PDB file of C-alpha atoms in Angstrom:
ATOM      1  CA  GLN A   1       0.000   0.000   0.000  1.00 83.00           C
ATOM      2  CA  VAL A   2       2.861   2.391   0.735  1.00 93.00           C
ATOM      3  CA  ARG A   3       4.285   4.032  -2.364  1.00 96.00           C
ATOM      4  CA  LEU A   4       7.075   6.481  -3.137  1.00 97.00           C
ATOM      5  CA  VAL A   5       6.782   8.533  -6.317  1.00 96.00           C
ATOM      6  CA  GLU A   6       9.613  10.721  -7.635  1.00 97.00           C
ATOM      7  CA  SER A   7       9.193  13.725  -9.889  1.00 96.00           C
ATOM      8  CA  GLY A   8      11.217  16.632 -11.218  1.00 97.00           C
ATOM      9  CA  GLY A   9      13.754  14.853 -13.392  1.00 97.00           C
ATOM     10  CA  GLY A  10      14.609  16.026 -16.875  1.00 97.00           C
ATOM     11  CA  LEU A  11      17.261  17.525 -19.116  1.00 98.00           C
ATOM     12  CA  VAL A  12      19.430  20.391 -17.930  1.00 98.00           C
ATOM     13  CA  GLN A  13      22.635  22.069 -19.077  1.00 98.00           C
ATOM     14  CA  ALA A  14      25.861  21.786 -17.117  1.00 98.00           C
ATOM     15  CA  GLY A  15      25.955  24.410 -14.409  1.00 98.00           C
ATOM     16  CA  GLY A  16      22.188  24.449 -14.121  1.00 98.00           C
ATOM     17  CA  SER A  17      19.869  23.448 -11.312  1.00 98.00           C
ATOM     18  CA  LEU A  18      17.088  20.947 -10.825  1.00 98.00           C
ATOM     19  CA  ARG A  19      14.822  20.049  -7.922  1.00 98.00           C
ATOM     20  CA  LEU A  20      13.631  16.502  -7.349  1.00 98.00           C
ATOM     21  CA  SER A  21      10.651  15.603  -5.191  1.00 98.00           C
ATOM     22  CA  CYS A  22       9.555  12.307  -3.682  1.00 98.00           C
ATOM     23  CA  ALA A  23       6.147  11.945  -2.079  1.00 97.00           C
ATOM     24  CA  ALA A  24       5.155   9.001   0.099  1.00 97.00           C
ATOM     25  CA  SER A  25       1.533   7.913   0.134  1.00 96.00           C
ATOM     26  CA  GLY A  26      -0.581   5.163   1.640  1.00 95.00           C
ATOM     27  CA  SER A  27      -1.349   4.005   5.161  1.00 93.00           C
ATOM     28  CA  ILE A  28       1.670   5.564   6.843  1.00 95.00           C
ATOM     29  CA  ARG A  29       2.236   5.808  10.557  1.00 93.00           C
ATOM     30  CA  SER A  30       5.594   7.570  10.426  1.00 94.00           C
ATOM     31  CA  ILE A  31       8.688   7.989   8.265  1.00 96.00           C
ATOM     32  CA  ARG A  32      12.216   7.673   9.602  1.00 95.00           C
ATOM     33  CA  ALA A  33      15.230   8.278   7.367  1.00 96.00           C
ATOM     34  CA  MET A  34      14.700   9.423   3.779  1.00 97.00           C
ATOM     35  CA  ARG A  35      17.410   9.075   1.134  1.00 98.00           C
ATOM     36  CA  TRP A  36      18.280   9.752  -2.467  1.00 98.00           C
ATOM     37  CA  TYR A  37      20.269   7.233  -4.509  1.00 98.00           C
ATOM     38  CA  ARG A  38      21.361   7.341  -8.116  1.00 98.00           C
ATOM     39  CA  GLN A  39      22.456   4.787 -10.672  1.00 98.00           C
ATOM     40  CA  ALA A  40      24.083   5.225 -14.060  1.00 96.00           C
ATOM     41  CA  PRO A  41      24.017   2.407 -16.652  1.00 90.00           C
ATOM     42  CA  GLY A  42      26.569  -0.287 -15.859  1.00 92.00           C
ATOM     43  CA  LYS A  43      27.376   1.189 -12.464  1.00 95.00           C
ATOM     44  CA  GLN A  44      26.416   0.401  -8.888  1.00 96.00           C
ATOM     45  CA  ARG A  45      23.657   2.320  -7.213  1.00 97.00           C
ATOM     46  CA  GLU A  46      25.174   4.907  -4.892  1.00 97.00           C
ATOM     47  CA  LEU A  47      23.878   6.900  -1.972  1.00 98.00           C
ATOM     48  CA  VAL A  48      23.695  10.597  -2.818  1.00 98.00           C
ATOM     49  CA  ALA A  49      22.155  12.119   0.300  1.00 98.00           C
ATOM     50  CA  ALA A  50      20.258  11.116   3.421  1.00 98.00           C
ATOM     51  CA  ILE A  51      18.210  12.989   5.981  1.00 98.00           C
ATOM     52  CA  SER A  52      16.987  11.836   9.373  1.00 97.00           C
ATOM     53  CA  SER A  53      13.552  12.465  10.820  1.00 93.00           C
ATOM     54  CA  GLY A  54      15.118  15.304  12.808  1.00 92.00           C
ATOM     55  CA  GLY A  55      16.645  16.948   9.747  1.00 94.00           C
ATOM     56  CA  SER A  56      20.273  15.851  10.055  1.00 97.00           C
ATOM     57  CA  ALA A  57      21.735  15.486   6.550  1.00 98.00           C
ATOM     58  CA  ASP A  58      24.671  13.626   5.013  1.00 98.00           C
ATOM     59  CA  TYR A  59      26.027  13.800   1.464  1.00 98.00           C
ATOM     60  CA  ALA A  60      28.284  11.875  -0.848  1.00 98.00           C
ATOM     61  CA  ASP A  61      31.645  13.581  -1.372  1.00 98.00           C
ATOM     62  CA  SER A  62      30.860  14.081  -5.054  1.00 97.00           C
ATOM     63  CA  VAL A  63      27.832  16.284  -4.348  1.00 98.00           C
ATOM     64  CA  THR A  64      28.787  18.053  -1.124  1.00 98.00           C
ATOM     65  CA  GLY A  65      28.363  21.795  -1.526  1.00 98.00           C
ATOM     66  CA  ARG A  66      26.201  21.417  -4.637  1.00 98.00           C
ATOM     67  CA  PHE A  67      23.170  19.392  -3.502  1.00 98.00           C
ATOM     68  CA  THR A  68      20.791  19.994  -0.609  1.00 98.00           C
ATOM     69  CA  ILE A  69      18.382  17.437   0.802  1.00 98.00           C
ATOM     70  CA  SER A  70      15.337  18.552   2.765  1.00 98.00           C
ATOM     71  CA  ARG A  71      11.994  17.180   3.878  1.00 97.00           C
ATOM     72  CA  ASP A  72       8.484  18.308   4.663  1.00 96.00           C
ATOM     73  CA  ASN A  73       7.112  15.890   7.230  1.00 94.00           C
ATOM     74  CA  ALA A  74       3.592  17.300   6.976  1.00 93.00           C
ATOM     75  CA  LYS A  75       3.563  16.362   3.284  1.00 95.00           C
ATOM     76  CA  ASN A  76       5.546  13.105   3.643  1.00 96.00           C
ATOM     77  CA  THR A  77       7.882  14.481   1.012  1.00 97.00           C
ATOM     78  CA  VAL A  78      11.656  14.642   0.573  1.00 97.00           C
ATOM     79  CA  TYR A  79      13.420  16.983  -1.851  1.00 98.00           C
ATOM     80  CA  LEU A  80      16.807  17.105  -3.509  1.00 98.00           C
ATOM     81  CA  GLN A  81      17.887  20.532  -4.710  1.00 98.00           C
ATOM     82  CA  MET A  82      20.688  20.031  -7.219  1.00 98.00           C
ATOM     83  CA  GLY A  83      22.913  22.903  -8.298  1.00 98.00           C
ATOM     84  CA  SER A  84      26.081  23.332 -10.354  1.00 98.00           C
ATOM     85  CA  LEU A  85      25.131  20.175 -12.206  1.00 98.00           C
ATOM     86  CA  LYS A  86      27.780  18.232 -14.089  1.00 97.00           C
ATOM     87  CA  PRO A  87      27.503  15.578 -16.827  1.00 97.00           C
ATOM     88  CA  ASP A  88      28.706  13.036 -14.232  1.00 96.00           C
ATOM     89  CA  ASP A  89      25.469  13.662 -12.331  1.00 97.00           C
ATOM     90  CA  THR A  90      23.522  12.008 -15.152  1.00 98.00           C
ATOM     91  CA  ALA A  91      21.707   8.991 -13.711  1.00 98.00           C
ATOM     92  CA  VAL A  92      18.379   7.609 -12.621  1.00 98.00           C
ATOM     93  CA  TYR A  93      17.643   9.030  -9.197  1.00 98.00           C
ATOM     94  CA  TYR A  94      15.743   6.889  -6.699  1.00 98.00           C
ATOM     95  CA  CYS A  95      13.958   7.867  -3.528  1.00 98.00           C
ATOM     96  CA  ASN A  96      14.241   5.548  -0.532  1.00 97.00           C
ATOM     97  CA  ALA A  97      12.624   5.721   2.891  1.00 97.00           C
ATOM     98  CA  ALA A  98      12.234   3.705   6.079  1.00 95.00           C
ATOM     99  CA  ILE A  99       8.509   3.770   6.785  1.00 96.00           C
ATOM    100  CA  TYR A 100       6.179   2.429   9.464  1.00 93.00           C
ATOM    101  CA  ALA A 101       2.899   1.399   7.873  1.00 90.00           C
ATOM    102  CA  LEU A 102      -0.237   1.581  10.004  1.00 89.00           C
ATOM    103  CA  ARG A 103      -0.588  -2.206  10.234  1.00 86.00           C
ATOM    104  CA  ASP A 104       3.109  -2.977  10.745  1.00 83.00           C
ATOM    105  CA  SER A 105       5.001  -3.166  14.024  1.00 86.00           C
ATOM    106  CA  GLY A 106       8.333  -2.293  12.422  1.00 89.00           C
ATOM    107  CA  ALA A 107       9.769  -0.112   9.685  1.00 91.00           C
ATOM    108  CA  TYR A 108      10.414  -1.345   6.158  1.00 93.00           C
ATOM    109  CA  GLU A 109      12.462   0.084   3.322  1.00 95.00           C
ATOM    110  CA  TYR A 110      10.548   1.394   0.307  1.00 96.00           C
ATOM    111  CA  TRP A 111      11.805   2.519  -3.088  1.00 97.00           C
ATOM    112  CA  GLY A 112      10.423   4.785  -5.749  1.00 97.00           C
ATOM    113  CA  GLN A 113      10.435   3.930  -9.446  1.00 97.00           C
ATOM    114  CA  GLY A 114      13.191   6.407 -10.273  1.00 97.00           C
ATOM    115  CA  THR A 115      13.388   9.607 -12.285  1.00 97.00           C
ATOM    116  CA  GLN A 116      15.900  10.310 -15.055  1.00 98.00           C
ATOM    117  CA  VAL A 117      18.279  13.249 -14.738  1.00 98.00           C
ATOM    118  CA  THR A 118      20.388  14.087 -17.789  1.00 98.00           C
ATOM    119  CA  VAL A 119      23.013  16.833 -17.719  1.00 98.00           C
ATOM    120  CA  SER A 120      24.405  18.006 -21.052  1.00 97.00           C
ATOM    121  CA  ALA A 121      27.884  19.471 -21.481  1.00 92.00           C
TER     122      ALA A 121
END
């Protein structure tokens, strides 16, 4: 029943900015950590940024200073503001969250379907 849906991906020129959104829906009791991953063809999926329920954020070295993760708990939504984009940022970006469903006693990991981000030179 719980779903994560990403939006905001697209084509952008190097040096530009893009904002990704991920909204959780369904019978949700609470959401713990929320994260953004990305995966380029032929490469491993990597953690880009993570944010705790209290707002503490961590970033991959490759995006530190350029990306900002944030969340709106009232909307069950996490955002990734991406600036100074580079061609190496091109990938499918996935939202991930640890979520307590209403009928569950523990938290489970959920994944969105991914959104494509393409950065041209």
